[in-house]
Coordinates of C-alpha atoms and ligand atoms in Angstrom, one line a residue:
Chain A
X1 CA 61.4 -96.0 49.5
X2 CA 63.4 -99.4 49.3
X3 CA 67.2 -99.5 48.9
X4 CA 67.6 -95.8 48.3
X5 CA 69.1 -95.2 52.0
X6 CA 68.2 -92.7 54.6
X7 CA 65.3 -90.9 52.9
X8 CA 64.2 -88.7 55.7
X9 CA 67.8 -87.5 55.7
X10 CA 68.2 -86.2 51.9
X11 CA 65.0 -84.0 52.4
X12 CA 65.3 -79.8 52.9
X13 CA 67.2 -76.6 52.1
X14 CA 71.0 -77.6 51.0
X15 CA 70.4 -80.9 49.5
X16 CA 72.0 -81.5 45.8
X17 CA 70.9 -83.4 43.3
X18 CA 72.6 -85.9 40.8
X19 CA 71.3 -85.3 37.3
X20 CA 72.2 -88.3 35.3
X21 CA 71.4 -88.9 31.8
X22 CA 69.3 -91.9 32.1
X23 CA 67.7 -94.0 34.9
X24 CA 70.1 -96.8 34.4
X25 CA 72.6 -94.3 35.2
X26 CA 70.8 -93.4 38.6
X27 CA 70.2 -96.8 39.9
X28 CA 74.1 -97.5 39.1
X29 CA 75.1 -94.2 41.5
X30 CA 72.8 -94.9 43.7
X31 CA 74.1 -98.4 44.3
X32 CA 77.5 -96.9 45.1
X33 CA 76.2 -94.6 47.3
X34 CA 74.8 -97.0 49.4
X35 CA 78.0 -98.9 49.2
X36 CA 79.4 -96.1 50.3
X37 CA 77.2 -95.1 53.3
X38 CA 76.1 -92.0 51.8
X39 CA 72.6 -91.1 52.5
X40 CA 70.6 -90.7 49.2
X41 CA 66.9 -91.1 47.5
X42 CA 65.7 -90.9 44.1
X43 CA 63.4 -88.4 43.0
X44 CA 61.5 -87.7 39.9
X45 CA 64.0 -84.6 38.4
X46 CA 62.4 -81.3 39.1
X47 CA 61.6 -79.3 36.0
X48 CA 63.7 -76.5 36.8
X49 CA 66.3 -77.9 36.6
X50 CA 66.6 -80.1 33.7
X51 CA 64.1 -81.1 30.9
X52 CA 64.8 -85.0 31.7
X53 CA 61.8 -86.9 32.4
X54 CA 63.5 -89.7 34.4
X55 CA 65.1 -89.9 37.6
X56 CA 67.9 -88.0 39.4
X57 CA 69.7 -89.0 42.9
X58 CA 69.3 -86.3 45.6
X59 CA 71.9 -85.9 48.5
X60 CA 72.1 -83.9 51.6
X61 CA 74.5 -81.2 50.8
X62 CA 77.1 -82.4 54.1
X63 CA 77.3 -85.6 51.8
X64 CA 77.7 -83.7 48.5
X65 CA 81.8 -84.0 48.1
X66 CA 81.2 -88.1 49.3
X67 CA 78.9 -88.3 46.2
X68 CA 81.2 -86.3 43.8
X69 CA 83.9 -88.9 45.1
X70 CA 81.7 -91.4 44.2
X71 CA 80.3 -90.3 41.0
X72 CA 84.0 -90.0 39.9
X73 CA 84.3 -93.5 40.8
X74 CA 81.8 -95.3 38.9
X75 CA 82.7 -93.9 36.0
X76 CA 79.8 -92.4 34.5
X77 CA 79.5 -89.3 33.2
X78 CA 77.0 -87.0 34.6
X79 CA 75.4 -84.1 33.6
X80 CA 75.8 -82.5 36.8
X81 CA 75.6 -82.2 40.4
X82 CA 73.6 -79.0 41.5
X83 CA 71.7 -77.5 44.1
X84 CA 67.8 -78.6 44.8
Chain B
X1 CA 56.9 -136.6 30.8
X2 CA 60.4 -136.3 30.1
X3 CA 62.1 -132.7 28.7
X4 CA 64.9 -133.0 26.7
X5 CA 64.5 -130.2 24.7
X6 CA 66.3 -127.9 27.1
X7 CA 68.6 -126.5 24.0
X8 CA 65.8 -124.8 22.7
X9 CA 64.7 -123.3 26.0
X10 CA 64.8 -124.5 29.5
X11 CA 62.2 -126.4 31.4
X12 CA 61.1 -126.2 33.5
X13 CA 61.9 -123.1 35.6
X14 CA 63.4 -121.9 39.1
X15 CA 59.9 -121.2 41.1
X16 CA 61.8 -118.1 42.2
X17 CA 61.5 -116.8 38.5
X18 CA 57.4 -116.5 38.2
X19 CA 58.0 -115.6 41.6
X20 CA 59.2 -112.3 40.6
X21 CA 57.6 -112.0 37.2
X22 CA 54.1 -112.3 39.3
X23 CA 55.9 -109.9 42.0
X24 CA 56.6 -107.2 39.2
X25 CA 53.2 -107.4 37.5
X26 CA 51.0 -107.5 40.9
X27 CA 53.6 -105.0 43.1
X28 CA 55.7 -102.8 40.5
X29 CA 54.3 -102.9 37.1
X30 CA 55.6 -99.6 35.6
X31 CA 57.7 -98.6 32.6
X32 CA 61.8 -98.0 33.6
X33 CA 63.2 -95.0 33.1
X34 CA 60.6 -93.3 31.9
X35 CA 59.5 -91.7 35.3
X36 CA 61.1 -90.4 38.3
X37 CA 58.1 -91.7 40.5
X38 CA 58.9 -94.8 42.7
X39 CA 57.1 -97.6 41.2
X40 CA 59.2 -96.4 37.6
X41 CA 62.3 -96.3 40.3
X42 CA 61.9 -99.4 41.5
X43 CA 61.1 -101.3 38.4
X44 CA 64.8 -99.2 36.9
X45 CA 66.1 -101.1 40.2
X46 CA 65.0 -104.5 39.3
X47 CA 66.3 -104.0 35.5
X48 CA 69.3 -103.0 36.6
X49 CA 69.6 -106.1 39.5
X50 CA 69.2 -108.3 35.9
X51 CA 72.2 -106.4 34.4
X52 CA 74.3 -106.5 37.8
X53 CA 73.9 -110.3 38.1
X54 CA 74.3 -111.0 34.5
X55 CA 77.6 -108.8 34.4
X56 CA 78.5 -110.6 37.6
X57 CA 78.1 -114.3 36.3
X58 CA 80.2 -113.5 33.4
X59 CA 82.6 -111.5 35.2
X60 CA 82.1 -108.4 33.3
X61 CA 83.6 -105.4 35.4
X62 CA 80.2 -102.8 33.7
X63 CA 76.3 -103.9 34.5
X64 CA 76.0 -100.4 32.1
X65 CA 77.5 -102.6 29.2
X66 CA 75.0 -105.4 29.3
X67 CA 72.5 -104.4 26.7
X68 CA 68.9 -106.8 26.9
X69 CA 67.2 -108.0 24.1
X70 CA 64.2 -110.2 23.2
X71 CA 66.9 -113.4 23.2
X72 CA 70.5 -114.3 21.6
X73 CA 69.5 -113.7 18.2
X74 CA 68.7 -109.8 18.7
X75 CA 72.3 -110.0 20.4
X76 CA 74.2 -111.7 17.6
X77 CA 72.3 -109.4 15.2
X78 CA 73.0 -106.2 16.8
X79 CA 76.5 -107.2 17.0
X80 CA 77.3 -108.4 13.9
X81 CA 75.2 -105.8 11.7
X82 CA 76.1 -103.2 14.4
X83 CA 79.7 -103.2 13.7
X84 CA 80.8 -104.8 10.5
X85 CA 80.8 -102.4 7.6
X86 CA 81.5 -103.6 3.5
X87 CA 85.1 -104.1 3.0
X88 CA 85.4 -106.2 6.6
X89 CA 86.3 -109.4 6.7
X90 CA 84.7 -111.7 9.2
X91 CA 86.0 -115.6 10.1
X92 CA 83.5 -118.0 11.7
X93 CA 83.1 -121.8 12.1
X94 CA 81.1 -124.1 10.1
X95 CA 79.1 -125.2 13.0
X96 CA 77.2 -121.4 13.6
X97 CA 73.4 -121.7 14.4
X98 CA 71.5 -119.6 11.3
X99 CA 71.2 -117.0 14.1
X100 CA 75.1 -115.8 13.1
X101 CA 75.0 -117.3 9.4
X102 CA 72.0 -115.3 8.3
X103 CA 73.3 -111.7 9.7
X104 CA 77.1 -112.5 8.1
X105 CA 75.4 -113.7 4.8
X106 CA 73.1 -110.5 4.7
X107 CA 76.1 -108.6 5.2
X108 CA 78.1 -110.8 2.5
X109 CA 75.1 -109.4 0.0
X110 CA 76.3 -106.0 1.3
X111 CA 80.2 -106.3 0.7
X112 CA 81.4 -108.0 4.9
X113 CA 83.7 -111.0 3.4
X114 CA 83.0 -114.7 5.1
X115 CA 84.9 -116.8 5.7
X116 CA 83.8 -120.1 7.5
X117 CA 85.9 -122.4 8.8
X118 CA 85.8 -126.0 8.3
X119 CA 85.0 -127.8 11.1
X120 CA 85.6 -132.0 12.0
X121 CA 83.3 -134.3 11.2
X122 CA 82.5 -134.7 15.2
X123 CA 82.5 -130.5 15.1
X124 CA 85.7 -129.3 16.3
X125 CA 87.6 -126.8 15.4
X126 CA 91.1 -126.5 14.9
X127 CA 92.8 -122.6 16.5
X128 CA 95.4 -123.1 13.7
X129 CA 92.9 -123.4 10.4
X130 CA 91.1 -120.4 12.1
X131 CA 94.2 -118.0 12.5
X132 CA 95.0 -119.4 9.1
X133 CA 91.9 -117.5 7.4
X134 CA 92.8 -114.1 9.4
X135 CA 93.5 -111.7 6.6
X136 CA 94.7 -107.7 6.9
X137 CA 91.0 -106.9 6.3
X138 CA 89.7 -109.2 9.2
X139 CA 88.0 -107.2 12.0
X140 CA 86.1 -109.7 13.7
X141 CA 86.1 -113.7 14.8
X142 CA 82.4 -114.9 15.7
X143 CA 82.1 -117.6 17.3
X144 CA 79.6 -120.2 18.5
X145 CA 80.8 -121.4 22.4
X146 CA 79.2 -125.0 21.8
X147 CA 77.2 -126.8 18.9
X148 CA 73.7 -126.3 19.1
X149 CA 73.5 -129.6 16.9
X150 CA 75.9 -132.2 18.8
X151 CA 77.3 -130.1 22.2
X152 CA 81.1 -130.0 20.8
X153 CA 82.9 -127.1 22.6
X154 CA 84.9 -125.0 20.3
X155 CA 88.2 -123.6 21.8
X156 CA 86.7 -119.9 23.3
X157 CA 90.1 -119.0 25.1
X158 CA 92.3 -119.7 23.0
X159 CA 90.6 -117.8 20.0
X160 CA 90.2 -115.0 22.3
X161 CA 94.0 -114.3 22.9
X162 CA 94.3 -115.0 19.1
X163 CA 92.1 -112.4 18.9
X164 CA 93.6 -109.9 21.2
X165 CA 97.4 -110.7 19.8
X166 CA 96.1 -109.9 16.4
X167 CA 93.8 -106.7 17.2
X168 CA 90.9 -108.8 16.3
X169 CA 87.0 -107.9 17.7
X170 CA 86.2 -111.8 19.4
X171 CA 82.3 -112.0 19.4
X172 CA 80.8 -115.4 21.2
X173 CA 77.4 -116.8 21.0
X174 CA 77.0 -117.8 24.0
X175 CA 73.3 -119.3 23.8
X176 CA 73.5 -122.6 24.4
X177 CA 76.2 -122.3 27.5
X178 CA 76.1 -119.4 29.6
X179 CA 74.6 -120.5 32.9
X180 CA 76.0 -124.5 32.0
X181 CA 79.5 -123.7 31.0
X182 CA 81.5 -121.4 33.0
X183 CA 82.5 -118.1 31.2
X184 CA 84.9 -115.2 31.9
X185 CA 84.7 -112.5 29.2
X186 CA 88.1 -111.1 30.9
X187 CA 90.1 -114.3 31.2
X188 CA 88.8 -115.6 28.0
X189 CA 89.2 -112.5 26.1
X190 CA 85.8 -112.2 24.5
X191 CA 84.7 -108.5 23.9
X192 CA 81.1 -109.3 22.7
X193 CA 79.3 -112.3 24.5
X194 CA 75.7 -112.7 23.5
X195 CA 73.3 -114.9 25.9
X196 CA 70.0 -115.9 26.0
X197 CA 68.3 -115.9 28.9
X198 CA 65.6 -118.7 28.6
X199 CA 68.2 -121.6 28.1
X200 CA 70.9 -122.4 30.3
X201 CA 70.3 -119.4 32.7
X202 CA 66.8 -120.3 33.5
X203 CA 64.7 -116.9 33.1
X204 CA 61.3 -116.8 30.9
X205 CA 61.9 -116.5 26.7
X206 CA 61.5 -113.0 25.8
X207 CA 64.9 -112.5 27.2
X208 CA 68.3 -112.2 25.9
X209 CA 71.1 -109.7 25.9
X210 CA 74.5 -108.7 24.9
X211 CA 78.0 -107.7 27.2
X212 CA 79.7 -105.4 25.1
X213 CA 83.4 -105.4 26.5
X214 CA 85.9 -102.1 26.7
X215 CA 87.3 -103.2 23.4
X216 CA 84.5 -102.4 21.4
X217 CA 83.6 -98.5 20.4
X218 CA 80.3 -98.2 21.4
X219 CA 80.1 -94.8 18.9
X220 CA 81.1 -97.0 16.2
X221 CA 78.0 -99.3 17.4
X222 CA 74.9 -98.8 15.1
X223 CA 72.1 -99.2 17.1
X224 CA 69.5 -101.5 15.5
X225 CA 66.5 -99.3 16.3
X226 CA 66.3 -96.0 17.1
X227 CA 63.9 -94.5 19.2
X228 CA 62.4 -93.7 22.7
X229 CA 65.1 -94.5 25.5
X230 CA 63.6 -92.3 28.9
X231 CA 66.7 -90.0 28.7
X232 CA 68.4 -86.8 26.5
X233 CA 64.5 -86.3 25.5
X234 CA 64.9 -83.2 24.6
X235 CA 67.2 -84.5 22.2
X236 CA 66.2 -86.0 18.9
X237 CA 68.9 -87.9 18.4
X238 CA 69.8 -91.8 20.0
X239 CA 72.0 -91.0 22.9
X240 CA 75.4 -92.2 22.5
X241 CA 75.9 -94.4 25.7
X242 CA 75.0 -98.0 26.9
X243 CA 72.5 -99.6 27.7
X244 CA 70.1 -96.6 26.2
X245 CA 72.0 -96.6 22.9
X246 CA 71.3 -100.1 22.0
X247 CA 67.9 -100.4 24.0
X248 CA 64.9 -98.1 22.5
X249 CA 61.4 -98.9 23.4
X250 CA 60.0 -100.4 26.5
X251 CA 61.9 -103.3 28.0
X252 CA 60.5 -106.7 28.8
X253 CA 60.9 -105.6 32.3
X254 CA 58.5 -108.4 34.0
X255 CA 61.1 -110.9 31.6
X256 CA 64.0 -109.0 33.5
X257 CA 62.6 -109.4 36.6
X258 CA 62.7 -113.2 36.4
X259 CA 65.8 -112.9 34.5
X260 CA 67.4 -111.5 37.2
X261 CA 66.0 -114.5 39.9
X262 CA 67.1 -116.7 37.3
X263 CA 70.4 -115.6 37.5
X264 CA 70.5 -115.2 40.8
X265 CA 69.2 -118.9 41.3
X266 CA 72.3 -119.6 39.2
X267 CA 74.9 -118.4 40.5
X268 CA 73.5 -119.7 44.0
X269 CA 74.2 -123.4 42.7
X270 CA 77.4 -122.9 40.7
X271 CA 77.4 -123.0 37.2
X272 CA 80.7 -125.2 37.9
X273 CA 77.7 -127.1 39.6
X274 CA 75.5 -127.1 37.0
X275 CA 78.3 -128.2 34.8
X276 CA 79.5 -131.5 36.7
X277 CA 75.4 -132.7 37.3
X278 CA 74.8 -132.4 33.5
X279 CA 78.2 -133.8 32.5
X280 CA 76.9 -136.7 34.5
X281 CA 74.3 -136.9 32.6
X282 CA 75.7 -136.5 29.2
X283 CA 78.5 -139.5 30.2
X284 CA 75.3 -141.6 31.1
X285 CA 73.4 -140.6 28.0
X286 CA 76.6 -141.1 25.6
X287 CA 77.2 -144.8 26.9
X288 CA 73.8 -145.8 27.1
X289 CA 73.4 -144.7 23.3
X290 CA 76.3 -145.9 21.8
X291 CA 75.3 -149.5 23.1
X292 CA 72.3 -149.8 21.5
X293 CA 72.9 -151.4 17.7
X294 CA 71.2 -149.4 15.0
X295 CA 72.0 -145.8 17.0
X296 CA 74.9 -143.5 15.8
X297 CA 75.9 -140.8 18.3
X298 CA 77.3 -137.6 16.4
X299 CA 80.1 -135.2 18.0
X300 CA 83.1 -135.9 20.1
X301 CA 81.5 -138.8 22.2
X302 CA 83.2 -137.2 25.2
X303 CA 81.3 -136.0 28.0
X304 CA 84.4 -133.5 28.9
X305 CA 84.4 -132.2 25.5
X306 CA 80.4 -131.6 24.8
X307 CA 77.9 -129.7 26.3
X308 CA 74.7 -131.7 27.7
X309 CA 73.2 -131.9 24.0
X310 CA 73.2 -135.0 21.9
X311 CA 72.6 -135.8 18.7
X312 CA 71.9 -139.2 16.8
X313 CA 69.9 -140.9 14.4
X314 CA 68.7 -144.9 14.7
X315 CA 69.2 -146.8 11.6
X316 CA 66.3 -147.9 9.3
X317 CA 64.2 -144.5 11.2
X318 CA 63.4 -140.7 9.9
X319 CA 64.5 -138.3 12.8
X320 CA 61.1 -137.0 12.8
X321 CA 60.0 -140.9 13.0
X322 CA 61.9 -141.5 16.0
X323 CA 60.6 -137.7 17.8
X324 CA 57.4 -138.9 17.5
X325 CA 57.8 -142.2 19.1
X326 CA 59.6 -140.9 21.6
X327 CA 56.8 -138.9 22.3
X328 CA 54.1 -140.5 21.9
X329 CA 55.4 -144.2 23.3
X330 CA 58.0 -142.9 25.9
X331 CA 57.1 -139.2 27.1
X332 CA 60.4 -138.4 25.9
X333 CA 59.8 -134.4 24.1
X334 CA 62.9 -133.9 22.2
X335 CA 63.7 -132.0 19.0
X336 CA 64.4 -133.7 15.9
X337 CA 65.6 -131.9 12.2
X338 CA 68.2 -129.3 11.3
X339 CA 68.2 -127.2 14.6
X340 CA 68.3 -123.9 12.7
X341 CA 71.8 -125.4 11.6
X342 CA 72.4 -126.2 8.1
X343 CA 75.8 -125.6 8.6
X344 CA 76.4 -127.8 11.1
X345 CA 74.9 -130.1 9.9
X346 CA 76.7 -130.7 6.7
X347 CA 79.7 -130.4 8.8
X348 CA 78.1 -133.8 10.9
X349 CA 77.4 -134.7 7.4
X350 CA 73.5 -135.1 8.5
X351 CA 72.2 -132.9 5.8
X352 CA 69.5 -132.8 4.6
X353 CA 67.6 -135.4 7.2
X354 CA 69.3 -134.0 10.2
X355 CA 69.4 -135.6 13.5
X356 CA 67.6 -136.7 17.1
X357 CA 68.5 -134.0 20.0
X358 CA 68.8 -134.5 23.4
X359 CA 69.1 -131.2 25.4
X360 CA 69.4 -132.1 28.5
X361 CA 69.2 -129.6 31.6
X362 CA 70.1 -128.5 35.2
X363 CA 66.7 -130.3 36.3
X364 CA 67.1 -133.8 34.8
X365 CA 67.9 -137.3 36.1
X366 CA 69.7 -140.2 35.6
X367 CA 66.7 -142.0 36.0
X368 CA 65.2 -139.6 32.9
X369 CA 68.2 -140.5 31.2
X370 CA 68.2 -144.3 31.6
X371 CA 64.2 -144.4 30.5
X372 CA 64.9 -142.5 27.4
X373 CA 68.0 -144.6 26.7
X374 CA 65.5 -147.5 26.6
X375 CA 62.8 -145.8 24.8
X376 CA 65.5 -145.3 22.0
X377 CA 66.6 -148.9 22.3
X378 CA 63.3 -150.3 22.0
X379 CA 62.6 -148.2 18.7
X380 CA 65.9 -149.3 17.4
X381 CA 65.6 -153.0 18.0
X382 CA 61.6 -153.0 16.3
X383 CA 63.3 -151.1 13.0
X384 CA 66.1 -153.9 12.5
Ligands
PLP1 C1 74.1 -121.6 19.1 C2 72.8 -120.8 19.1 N1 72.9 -119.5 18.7 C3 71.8 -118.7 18.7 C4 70.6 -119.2 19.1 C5 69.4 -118.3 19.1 O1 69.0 -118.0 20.5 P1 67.6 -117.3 20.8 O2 66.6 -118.3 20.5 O3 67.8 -116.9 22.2 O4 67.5 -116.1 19.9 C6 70.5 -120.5 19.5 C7 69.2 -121.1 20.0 O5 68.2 -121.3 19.4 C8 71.6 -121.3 19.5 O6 71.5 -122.6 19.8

């Protein structure tokens, strides 16, 4: 995936997940992420956890507080950063 | 063939904009935000990389805040009707392109007060006779940046702290500058700045938008449609928050895709670039005109004071007369009538027959504007 960091990294048990409420939303993270260093990819939000049909941001749960930082930062308000 | 009818919409084009139109349709192709899969992703990306760059050139702090239309007009109107409720009063210029009059007289039928401001005779406006017409009911000041009909530049910054001292929603149309005359929504103190994207900032027509600044209360925003958005879908109602608010339906995303080059191509250049080359050019034009007997050049006559459109008529000739010629005996392609501009127009006093328009662009020459000089010389000096 282009842009959207270290992909390999974000992948397995203890990873969170951004939940945004609209893809414009998750790009704008997931630009400051990056800015930030923080590893991140977007992912298609899993059913489970939300009826959205877009996309949400996941993060490797070692980079979780980095991205709550950064979520705080951009302003945008979320609907929540949970586990995958 | 020469194109001076770059106030209508530019041509032609950046190559980097079909560049990435053809990119997108070949290599990306899907629908934003309406998927989390990665073509859906990337083509959210590229949406968004129009909204950073836009937000950027106009030194907006919030890509979230630009909201895209089809062009200026869905801008002005989403503004205007979007905000203004009966028992408002509104103050505008008697210059406006029909794109602002027709909204604020549609709202007039609905109760919105006008009032327009009297221009000069060469189009400018006076800050004073403006805060003059400011009333206890006023709520907003729309303004146009630059006469589509003759190029005169009204006083943006100035109106804008008038605005701010008096509590005032500023909105500017901004569709025949932004990418030729350099604009700063902060420093200017323009809440609402609505663009099109097929003029001066180069992209394909289809494109347009509005930067809604921190002023304005986007809950007190009505959306001009409603509908599908990619997000709250379990929700029937139109989500409160920007871009998705004000932007139901699929996007022109291929149109934001080249948007976004365009803009980028921009900004690479300078609009203070942009802005010197085509003050050039208008200097060139507005001596070489007003030397030919039989032509009369309408607006300030001041390449400092104008944007790179000119109007004039040639004595003894029908505007529509002298487009023609032009045309047809000089490859000059220009646009001749009212403009959409009634108002303006009786302002120039050029109503009903309207004028000859030059709207020149980033890409033309001096050696364009010399030939079409003579081309209008030549038609002048048969008709005397
Ligand atoms: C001053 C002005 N306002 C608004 C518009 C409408 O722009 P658009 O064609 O992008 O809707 C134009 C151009 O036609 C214009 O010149």
């Amino acid at each position: 995936m282009s842009e959207g960091g270290a992909e390999g990294e974000a992948r397995g048990s203890g990873d969170v997940v951004i939940l945004v409420h609209s893809t414009s939303h998750a790009v704008h993270i997931e630009r400051r992420l990056v800015a930030r260093g923080v590893p991140c990819r977007m992912i298609p939000v899993p059913r489970h956890l939300s009826s959205d049909c877009g996309a949400c941001v996941q993060v490797p749960g070692e980079h979780a507080e980095a991205a709550r930082e950064a979520v705080a930062a951009s302003g945008i308000e979320i609907q929540g950063i949970v586990p995958l | 063939m020469i194109y001076f009818d770059n106030a209508a919409t530019s041509w032609p084009k950046p190559p980097c904009v079909a560049e990435a139109m053809a990119r997108f349709l070949a290599e990306v192709g899907a629908n934003p935000g309406r998927a989390g899969h990665r073509l859906a992703v990337e083509a959210a990306r590229l949406v968004y990389g129009a909204r950073e760059a836009v937000a950027e050139l106009f030194h907006a702090p919030d890509p979230l805040r630009v909201v895209f239309g089809a062009n200026a007009t869905d801008a002005l109107n989403l503004a205007l009707l979007g905000l203004l409720r009966p028992g408002d009063h509104v103050v505008t210029s008697s210059v406006e392109h029909n794109s602002v009059m027709r909204p604020l007289r549609a709202l007039e039928a609905q109760g919105v007060a006008v009032t327009v401001v009297p221009c000069s005779a060469a189009g400018e406006l006076d800050p004073e006779a403006l805060e003059a017409a400011l009333v206890p009911a006023t709520r907003m000041i729309v303004l146009t940046h630059a006469s589509n009909v003759c190029g005169t530049l009204l006083p943006v910054a100035e109106v804008g702290g008038l605005a701010r001292r008096r509590g005032l929603l500023f909105l500017l149309d901004a569709a025949q500058t932004a990418g030729a005359v350099p604009i700063d929504v902060e420093a200017q103190a323009i809440d609402l700045l609505a663009f099109s994207g097929h003029k001066s900032l180069c992209g394909p027509m289809g494109t347009g938008g509005l930067v809604i600044g921190e002023r304005v209360d986007v809950t007190a925003l009505t959306p001009l449609k409603y509908g599908g958005t990619g997000s709250r879908s379990e929700r029937e109602e139109q989500p409160e928050f920007l871009p998705d608010r004000c932007e139901s339906g699929t996007p022109n995303a291929v149109g934001l895709a080249g948007l976004a080059a365009a803009v980028r191509w921009v900004q690479e250049r300078g609009v203070e670039r942009v802005r010197d080359h085509e003050r050039g050019l208008t200097a060139e034009l507005l001596a070489g005109l007003s030397a030919i007997p039989g032509a009369l050049v309408y607006g300030p006559g001041d390449a400092g004071r104008q944007t790179a459109t000119v109007s004039f008529n040639v004595a003894g000739l029908a505007p529509s007369e002298v487009g023609l010629r032009l045309d047809e005996e000089h490859g000059v392609l220009c646009r001749v009538g009212l403009h959409c501009s009634p108002a303006a127009h009786r302002t120039l006093g050029t109503f009903p027959g309207g004028t000859v328009r030059f709207g020149l662009g980033v890409f033309n020459t001096s050696a364009e504007v010399a030939r079409a000089v003579e081309g209008v010389r030549r038609l002048a000096s048969e008709a005397r």
